[in-house]
Every structure is written in C-alpha cells, then in structure tokens.
Coordinates of C-alpha atoms in Angstrom, one line a residue:
M17 CA -33.1 38.5 35.3
S18 CA -35.6 39.5 32.5
K19 CA -38.7 37.3 32.1
E20 CA -39.1 34.6 29.4
K21 CA -40.9 36.1 26.3
I22 CA -43.8 34.3 24.6
V23 CA -45.3 35.4 21.3
L24 CA -49.0 34.8 20.9
A25 CA -50.9 34.6 17.7
Y26 CA -53.6 37.1 18.6
S27 CA -57.1 37.8 17.2
G28 CA -58.7 39.7 20.0
G29 CA -61.4 37.2 20.4
L30 CA -62.3 35.6 23.7
D31 CA -59.9 32.6 23.4
T32 CA -56.8 34.6 22.8
S33 CA -57.9 37.3 25.3
V34 CA -58.1 34.7 28.1
I35 CA -54.7 33.1 26.9
I36 CA -52.8 36.3 27.7
P37 CA -53.4 36.4 31.6
W38 CA -53.3 32.6 31.5
L39 CA -49.8 32.6 30.1
K40 CA -48.6 35.2 32.6
E41 CA -49.9 33.1 35.4
N42 CA -48.7 29.7 34.3
Y43 CA -45.4 30.7 32.8
D44 CA -44.6 33.9 34.6
A45 CA -43.7 35.3 31.1
E46 CA -43.9 38.5 29.2
V47 CA -46.7 38.0 26.4
I48 CA -46.2 39.7 23.1
A49 CA -49.3 39.6 21.0
V50 CA -49.1 39.3 17.2
C51 CA -52.0 39.9 14.8
G52 CA -51.4 39.0 11.2
D53 CA -53.6 41.1 9.0
V54 CA -54.6 39.0 5.9
G55 CA -57.3 41.2 5.0
Q56 CA -59.9 40.5 7.8
G57 CA -61.0 44.1 7.6
K58 CA -62.4 45.7 10.7
E59 CA -61.5 42.8 13.0
T60 CA -58.2 44.5 13.6
E61 CA -59.7 47.7 14.9
G62 CA -59.2 48.4 18.6
L63 CA -56.9 45.5 19.1
E64 CA -54.0 47.2 20.6
E65 CA -56.1 48.6 23.5
K66 CA -57.7 45.2 24.0
A67 CA -54.4 43.4 24.1
L68 CA -52.7 45.7 26.6
K69 CA -55.8 45.7 28.9
T70 CA -55.7 42.0 29.1
G71 CA -51.9 42.0 30.0
A72 CA -49.9 41.9 26.7
S73 CA -46.7 44.1 26.9
K74 CA -47.1 45.0 23.3
L75 CA -49.1 44.2 20.1
Y76 CA -47.8 43.9 16.6
I77 CA -50.3 44.3 13.8
A78 CA -48.5 43.0 10.7
D79 CA -49.9 43.9 7.3
L80 CA -49.6 40.6 5.4
T81 CA -52.4 41.1 2.9
E82 CA -50.4 41.6 -0.3
E83 CA -47.8 38.9 0.7
F84 CA -50.7 36.6 1.4
I85 CA -51.9 37.1 -2.2
T86 CA -48.6 37.0 -4.0
D87 CA -46.8 34.4 -2.0
A88 CA -49.7 32.0 -1.2
I89 CA -52.8 32.6 -3.3
Y90 CA -51.0 33.0 -6.6
P91 CA -49.1 29.6 -6.4
C92 CA -52.4 28.0 -5.5
I93 CA -54.2 29.5 -8.5
K94 CA -51.3 28.3 -10.7
A95 CA -51.8 24.8 -9.3
N96 CA -55.7 24.9 -9.5
A97 CA -55.6 23.8 -5.9
V98 CA -59.1 22.9 -4.6
Y99 CA -59.6 20.6 -1.7
E100 CA -62.1 17.7 -2.2
G101 CA -63.6 19.5 -5.2
K102 CA -65.1 22.5 -3.3
Y103 CA -62.7 24.2 -0.9
L104 CA -60.4 27.0 -2.3
L105 CA -58.1 26.8 0.7
G106 CA -58.8 30.1 2.2
T107 CA -57.7 29.4 5.8
S108 CA -55.2 26.8 4.7
M109 CA -53.2 29.2 2.6
A110 CA -53.2 32.0 5.2
R111 CA -51.9 30.1 8.2
P112 CA -48.4 29.5 7.1
I113 CA -48.0 33.2 6.2
I114 CA -49.2 34.3 9.6
A115 CA -47.0 31.7 11.3
K116 CA -44.0 32.8 9.4
K117 CA -44.5 36.3 10.7
L118 CA -44.9 34.9 14.3
V119 CA -41.4 33.2 13.9
E120 CA -39.9 36.5 12.6
I121 CA -41.2 38.5 15.5
A122 CA -40.2 35.7 18.0
K123 CA -36.7 36.0 16.8
K124 CA -36.6 39.7 16.8
E125 CA -37.9 39.9 20.3
G126 CA -35.7 37.0 21.7
A127 CA -38.8 34.9 22.6
T128 CA -38.4 31.2 23.6
A129 CA -41.9 30.2 22.7
I130 CA -44.9 30.7 20.4
C131 CA -48.4 30.2 21.6
H132 CA -51.5 29.7 19.5
G133 CA -55.3 29.3 20.5
A134 CA -56.1 26.7 18.1
T135 CA -58.0 23.7 19.5
G136 CA -57.0 19.9 19.4
K137 CA -59.8 19.2 17.1
G138 CA -58.9 21.5 14.2
N139 CA -56.6 21.8 11.2
D140 CA -55.0 25.2 12.3
Q141 CA -52.9 23.6 15.1
V142 CA -51.3 21.5 12.5
R143 CA -50.7 24.4 10.1
F144 CA -49.2 26.8 12.7
E145 CA -47.0 24.2 14.3
L146 CA -45.6 22.6 11.1
T147 CA -44.5 26.1 9.9
I148 CA -43.0 26.9 13.2
K149 CA -41.0 23.6 13.2
A150 CA -39.9 24.1 9.7
L151 CA -38.7 27.7 10.2
A152 CA -37.6 27.7 13.9
P153 CA -37.2 24.3 15.4
E154 CA -35.6 25.7 18.5
L155 CA -38.8 27.5 19.6
K156 CA -41.1 25.9 22.1
I157 CA -44.9 25.6 21.1
I158 CA -47.6 26.2 23.6
A159 CA -51.1 25.0 22.7
P160 CA -53.4 25.7 25.8
W161 CA -56.4 23.8 24.6
R162 CA -54.3 20.6 24.6
L163 CA -52.9 21.1 28.1
D164 CA -54.5 19.8 31.4
T165 CA -53.5 23.1 33.0
W166 CA -56.0 25.0 30.7
G167 CA -59.0 23.7 32.4
M168 CA -61.6 25.7 30.5
Q169 CA -64.2 24.0 28.3
S170 CA -66.7 26.7 27.2
R171 CA -67.1 30.4 26.7
E172 CA -68.7 30.7 30.1
D173 CA -65.6 29.2 31.7
E174 CA -63.4 31.8 29.9
M175 CA -65.6 34.7 31.0
A176 CA -65.5 33.4 34.6
Y177 CA -61.6 33.2 34.4
L178 CA -61.3 36.9 33.2
E179 CA -63.7 38.1 35.8
A180 CA -61.9 36.2 38.5
H181 CA -58.7 37.9 37.4
G182 CA -60.3 41.4 37.5
I183 CA -60.0 41.8 33.7
P184 CA -62.8 43.6 31.9
F185 CA -63.9 42.0 28.6
E186 CA -67.1 42.8 26.7
A187 CA -68.6 39.8 25.2
S188 CA -72.2 39.0 24.7
H189 CA -73.6 35.4 24.6
D190 CA -72.2 33.9 21.4
N191 CA -75.0 32.7 19.3
S192 CA -73.4 33.4 15.9
Y193 CA -71.4 31.2 13.5
S194 CA -67.7 30.5 14.1
R195 CA -66.1 32.4 11.2
D196 CA -62.6 33.0 9.7
R197 CA -62.3 35.9 7.3
N198 CA -59.5 37.2 5.1
I199 CA -59.3 38.9 1.7
W200 CA -59.8 35.7 -0.1
H201 CA -62.8 34.1 1.7
L202 CA -65.1 33.8 4.7
S203 CA -65.8 30.5 6.3
H204 CA -68.8 29.6 8.4
E205 CA -69.3 26.8 10.9
G206 CA -71.7 26.1 13.7
L207 CA -75.5 26.7 14.3
E208 CA -77.6 24.8 11.8
L209 CA -74.5 23.7 9.8
E210 CA -73.6 21.2 12.5
D211 CA -76.3 18.9 11.3
P212 CA -75.5 18.1 7.6
A213 CA -79.2 17.3 7.1
N214 CA -80.0 21.1 7.3
E215 CA -80.0 23.5 4.5
P216 CA -77.8 26.5 5.3
N217 CA -79.7 29.6 6.3
Y218 CA -78.1 31.7 3.5
K219 CA -80.2 34.9 4.4
H220 CA -78.7 34.9 7.8
L221 CA -75.3 33.4 7.0
L222 CA -73.9 35.3 3.9
Q223 CA -71.8 38.4 4.3
L224 CA -69.6 38.8 1.2
G225 CA -72.5 38.5 -1.2
V226 CA -76.1 37.2 -2.0
S227 CA -77.5 33.8 -2.7
P228 CA -77.9 33.0 -6.4
E229 CA -81.7 33.5 -6.2
D230 CA -81.2 37.0 -4.9
A231 CA -78.6 37.9 -7.6
P232 CA -79.5 40.2 -10.6
D233 CA -81.7 38.9 -13.3
V234 CA -79.3 40.3 -15.9
P235 CA -75.9 38.6 -16.5
E236 CA -72.6 40.6 -16.1
Y237 CA -69.7 40.1 -18.3
I238 CA -66.1 40.6 -17.2
T239 CA -62.7 40.0 -18.7
L240 CA -59.5 38.9 -16.9
D241 CA -56.0 39.3 -18.2
F242 CA -53.3 36.9 -17.1
E243 CA -49.6 36.9 -17.5
A244 CA -47.8 33.6 -16.9
G245 CA -50.7 32.4 -14.7
I246 CA -51.0 35.6 -12.6
P247 CA -54.0 37.8 -13.0
V248 CA -53.1 41.4 -13.9
A249 CA -56.1 43.2 -15.1
V250 CA -60.0 43.2 -14.7
N251 CA -62.1 44.6 -17.7
G252 CA -58.8 46.0 -19.2
E253 CA -57.9 47.9 -16.0
K254 CA -54.5 47.0 -14.6
L255 CA -54.8 46.5 -10.8
G256 CA -52.5 45.6 -8.0
P257 CA -53.1 42.2 -6.0
V258 CA -55.2 43.7 -3.3
E259 CA -57.3 46.0 -5.4
M260 CA -58.0 43.3 -7.9
L261 CA -59.2 40.8 -5.3
K262 CA -61.4 43.4 -3.7
K263 CA -63.0 44.3 -6.9
L264 CA -63.6 40.7 -7.9
N265 CA -65.1 40.0 -4.5
E266 CA -67.5 42.7 -5.1
I267 CA -68.4 41.6 -8.6
G268 CA -68.6 37.9 -7.6
G269 CA -70.6 38.6 -4.4
K270 CA -73.4 40.6 -6.0
N271 CA -73.8 37.8 -8.6
G272 CA -74.0 35.0 -6.0
I273 CA -70.6 33.5 -7.1
G274 CA -68.5 31.3 -4.9
I275 CA -70.7 29.7 -2.3
A276 CA -69.6 26.3 -1.2
D277 CA -71.2 23.9 1.3
I278 CA -68.9 21.1 2.1
C279 CA -68.6 18.2 4.7
E280 CA -64.8 18.0 4.5
N281 CA -62.1 15.6 6.0
R282 CA -59.9 17.5 8.4
V283 CA -56.3 16.7 8.8
V284 CA -57.0 15.1 12.2
G285 CA -59.4 12.7 10.8
M286 CA -63.0 13.9 11.5
K287 CA -65.6 15.2 9.2
S288 CA -66.4 18.9 9.5
R289 CA -69.3 20.7 7.8
G290 CA -68.8 24.3 6.7
V291 CA -69.8 27.0 4.2
Y292 CA -67.3 28.9 2.4
E293 CA -67.7 32.3 0.5
T294 CA -65.0 32.9 -2.0
P295 CA -66.5 35.2 -4.7
G296 CA -63.4 36.7 -6.2
G297 CA -61.3 33.6 -5.8
T298 CA -63.8 31.4 -7.5
I299 CA -63.8 33.8 -10.6
L300 CA -60.0 33.8 -10.6
Y301 CA -59.7 29.9 -10.4
Y302 CA -62.4 29.6 -13.2
A303 CA -60.7 32.1 -15.5
H304 CA -57.2 30.5 -15.0
R305 CA -58.5 27.1 -15.9
E306 CA -60.2 28.3 -19.1
L307 CA -56.9 29.9 -20.2
E308 CA -55.0 26.7 -19.3
Y309 CA -57.4 24.6 -21.5
L310 CA -56.3 26.9 -24.4
C311 CA -52.6 27.1 -23.9
T312 CA -51.5 23.9 -22.2
D313 CA -50.4 20.7 -24.2
K314 CA -52.2 17.4 -23.6
K315 CA -49.6 15.6 -21.5
T316 CA -48.9 18.6 -19.4
Q317 CA -52.5 19.2 -18.7
A318 CA -53.0 15.5 -17.6
F319 CA -50.1 15.7 -15.2
N320 CA -51.2 18.9 -13.8
E321 CA -54.2 17.0 -12.5
V322 CA -51.9 14.6 -10.6
A323 CA -49.5 17.4 -9.3
S324 CA -52.4 19.5 -8.3
N325 CA -54.0 16.9 -6.1
K326 CA -50.7 16.4 -4.2
F327 CA -50.1 20.1 -4.0
T328 CA -53.6 20.6 -2.6
E329 CA -53.2 17.9 0.1
L330 CA -49.9 19.6 1.2
V331 CA -51.5 22.9 1.4
Y332 CA -54.5 21.8 3.4
S333 CA -52.3 19.9 5.8
G334 CA -50.1 22.8 6.5
E335 CA -47.1 21.4 4.8
W336 CA -46.3 24.7 3.0
Y337 CA -42.6 25.0 4.0
T338 CA -41.6 21.6 2.7
P339 CA -39.3 20.6 -0.3
L340 CA -42.1 18.9 -2.0
R341 CA -44.5 21.8 -2.0
E342 CA -41.6 24.1 -3.2
A343 CA -40.7 21.8 -5.9
L344 CA -44.4 21.5 -7.1
S345 CA -44.6 25.3 -7.0
D346 CA -41.5 25.4 -9.4
Y347 CA -43.2 23.0 -11.6
F348 CA -46.4 25.0 -11.7
D349 CA -44.4 28.2 -12.3
K350 CA -42.8 26.5 -15.4
V351 CA -46.1 25.2 -17.0
N352 CA -47.8 28.5 -16.3
E353 CA -45.2 30.5 -18.5
T354 CA -47.6 30.2 -21.4
V355 CA -50.8 30.7 -19.4
T356 CA -51.1 34.3 -20.7
G357 CA -54.1 36.0 -22.4
T358 CA -57.6 37.2 -21.8
V359 CA -60.6 35.4 -20.6
K360 CA -64.2 36.7 -20.9
L361 CA -66.9 35.3 -18.5
K362 CA -70.6 35.6 -18.0
L363 CA -71.7 35.7 -14.4
Y364 CA -75.3 34.9 -13.8
K365 CA -77.0 33.8 -10.5
G366 CA -74.2 31.8 -9.1
N367 CA -72.9 30.5 -12.5
I368 CA -69.9 31.2 -14.3
I369 CA -70.1 30.7 -18.0
P370 CA -67.2 30.9 -20.5
A371 CA -67.7 33.6 -23.1
G372 CA -64.4 33.3 -25.1
S373 CA -60.7 33.2 -24.6
T374 CA -57.6 34.6 -26.5
S375 CA -54.0 34.0 -26.1
P376 CA -50.8 34.5 -28.1
Y377 CA -49.9 30.9 -26.8
S378 CA -53.1 29.3 -27.9
L379 CA -52.7 25.9 -29.1
Y380 CA -55.9 25.7 -30.8
N381 CA -55.3 25.5 -34.6
E382 CA -58.5 26.3 -36.8
S383 CA -56.9 24.5 -39.8
M384 CA -56.7 21.3 -37.8
A385 CA -59.8 21.5 -35.7
S386 CA -62.2 22.7 -38.3
F387 CA -64.7 20.2 -39.8
T388 CA -63.7 21.4 -43.2
T389 CA -60.4 19.8 -44.4
G390 CA -57.5 21.9 -43.6
E391 CA -54.0 22.0 -45.0
L392 CA -52.4 20.6 -41.8
Y393 CA -54.3 17.5 -41.3
N394 CA -54.7 14.5 -43.7
H395 CA -57.7 12.4 -42.7
K396 CA -56.0 9.2 -44.1
D397 CA -53.3 9.5 -41.4
A398 CA -55.9 8.3 -38.8
D399 CA -56.0 4.9 -40.4
G400 CA -52.6 3.9 -39.3
F401 CA -53.0 5.6 -35.9
I402 CA -56.1 3.8 -35.1
N403 CA -54.7 0.4 -36.2
L404 CA -51.8 0.7 -33.8
F405 CA -53.7 2.5 -31.0
G406 CA -56.3 -0.4 -31.2
L407 CA -53.7 -3.2 -31.6
P408 CA -54.0 -4.3 -27.9
L409 CA -57.7 -4.6 -28.1
K410 CA -57.5 -6.6 -31.3
V411 CA -55.1 -9.0 -30.0
R412 CA -57.0 -9.5 -26.8
A413 CA -60.3 -10.0 -28.9
M414 CA -58.5 -12.6 -31.0
M415 CA -57.1 -14.5 -28.0
M416 CA -60.7 -14.6 -26.3
A417 CA -62.3 -15.9 -29.5
N418 CA -59.6 -18.6 -29.8
N419 CA -60.3 -19.8 -26.1
E420 CA -64.1 -19.8 -26.6
N421 CA -63.5 -22.1 -29.8
K422 CA -61.6 -24.7 -27.8

C-alpha cells in the first residue's frame, strides 16, 4: 500500500526544511514540496537540492509571476485597494495565488493533505487555509506551528531537530529582518521595527531602492498608459506585465518611492509593525487614481471608495475566492472601462507629483469648468439649485428661531 502524500508549501527556509522530516516522522507520509514563484528572484535557486536532501520526494517550482500580476495585482489596482491607508497588499494578494497552485498539485498527485509553515500569530495561515477550503474542502490542512506535536519554539530548536535527524542544513545565526519578497513588494519585520518608538534603520533595511534623502536631486518624469484600468506602457513603450513592473520598480526605487512604515491590524487581532517597499506598485496606484479622477463620474467615484474599502478588507483577510470579492471585481471591471489614457508623473525624492493627464473618456469640460462664461453653463441656473439644495437648512433654521422666540 502506497504512503499518504502531503503537499508542503515550501520556501527552502529553516521552518519548511524542518517540516519535511517532521511530516515524515509524524505522518509516515511522502512529502511533495511546492514553491510558488511570484517573483522572489534568487530565493528559488538551489531549492530542489535542498528539498530532496531534507527528505522531500520531489519539488515543484511553479512560475506564477505573470498570473500573480494579471489575476491578483490588476484587480487590486482597479479597486485602489490599500489596507489602512498605507499597505498595498503585497503578501495578501500573493498567498491565494500560491495556495491555488498547491491545491492543483495536491489533486494531480492524489495527496490527502496540504501543509504550510505559517505561525499561529500571522495572517498567512488564514489566507492559505481559506483558499484551500474554498477550492478543495476535502483536503486536510496541517499547520505544525499550531500542533502540540511540533514542540519547537525557536531557530535553535529547529537546528537541533535537524542535527538529531542527521540532516545537514547550512544556517548562520539569524540576526536579520523577517522578509517576504515578490515582484510587487518587499516587507520587513523584526529587529528595531519591533518597537514602534524606533525609527527604521533605512540604510540597513532597504533593498529595492533608496531613502528619499539619498534619491537624485533632479526629478524624473515618466508617463504611463492605461487601457480599461490596466497599465500597458511606460514612457510610450508597450511592455508585458512582468517587464513593466520590473521597470517601474527600478525607476521608483532609485527615486525613493513607495516606502511605507505601518503598525497594522492583523486578521487575528494583534498589532504588527512593518516596513514595506513597493516602488513600482506605488507609481501604478497613483497613476491609476489620477486617471480615475479625470474619467469617473461623481456618483461612481464616491461609491468606489465604499466598494474599495470592502474589497481591501476581503483581500487582506484571505477571502479572495469568495462570491463577494468576485462580484466586487466584476463591478470594478465595469467602472474601469473608461479608465483609459495617459498619465504624466514627476518623481522626486520619495514624492509623486501629478504632471498632467489625458483621456478620450475625460469628463473635464473646459467650457463648463473655465472661469470665463462658457456656452454650456448658465450661471443663473445656480439660483434654483442652491434654493432647493439648501431648503432643509433653511427649514431647520426657521424652526430653531421659532422655538427660541417662544
């Protein structure tokens, strides 16, 4: 009888390297490691050798970078989804895409369970597991950090476990930040960031760019073209999703764009302090919003704010594969049909400054908006409008005066 198969979300770090032999010992199972590549760069190098050495039967490295951009990032741009005013959802957007691939491979391999190395304090456990429940409710979920049988509390415990099992693993004492990287962002937690009273050590911390004070003293102008809310060109050059984001990360990084320091509310209720680098993403969000200001009518723009808040909450909480998120994406697809045009921006020492926008769907009408009298607007029309618009205020003032005179 063949062994049970367990699919493991694998990064090659210490946690998931320990989980492989731990699963084999505690479940007597074959472990299939899966790494979802969402643009984390060199982190995927040498993973197969490492996974097999620690006991996995095979490793899948799934290139999900373009899918991550088109299926997760673009819907979030259309929705202007920003969590608590600062966080551009870099990790939140990626986890459901990775978990979807875990489910696909688990079904292909005939696995009975999916395992992840997220801790019981974080958001990722929620994001992974809600996706698995939505796409494959029949699969078991194994979360070692929440099990009594895990028994490890530190990196030292994990290193001792590997040594006791005769598994070689190179790892120096970890005195660096806890980071999560993909093509959209790089997050940093730990060290001086654990005390919100401390200013981040940006010289030590930043990897995707420079701090605003170290950015060039000369501004850089760029243009971005959008079609129905989706970016299609930078500086007039048509680029694919991956190439475009890489280019914007480079441009934004060197100009100190997209550094966010936030003490956010995690899904599980606690506060968490982190610094996020999202250079290209910050430019894309800003440009999209500028075009929206030009092309979206007043009522729709006002409702977009309401829908965006709910959409953002769903994405942050891992509720990507839900009817409400899908319906809201349909809404944002519709209202972005006219978000087409070109936005010019000036980048200067961490700042993004609008430098002009054009669109065939622009709702700006110079004849109406100009201070000189245009043909389409009669100033006298405002008399009746203000009388009706102010009627409730007038009636209330009359009532108050009447009561005061009694």
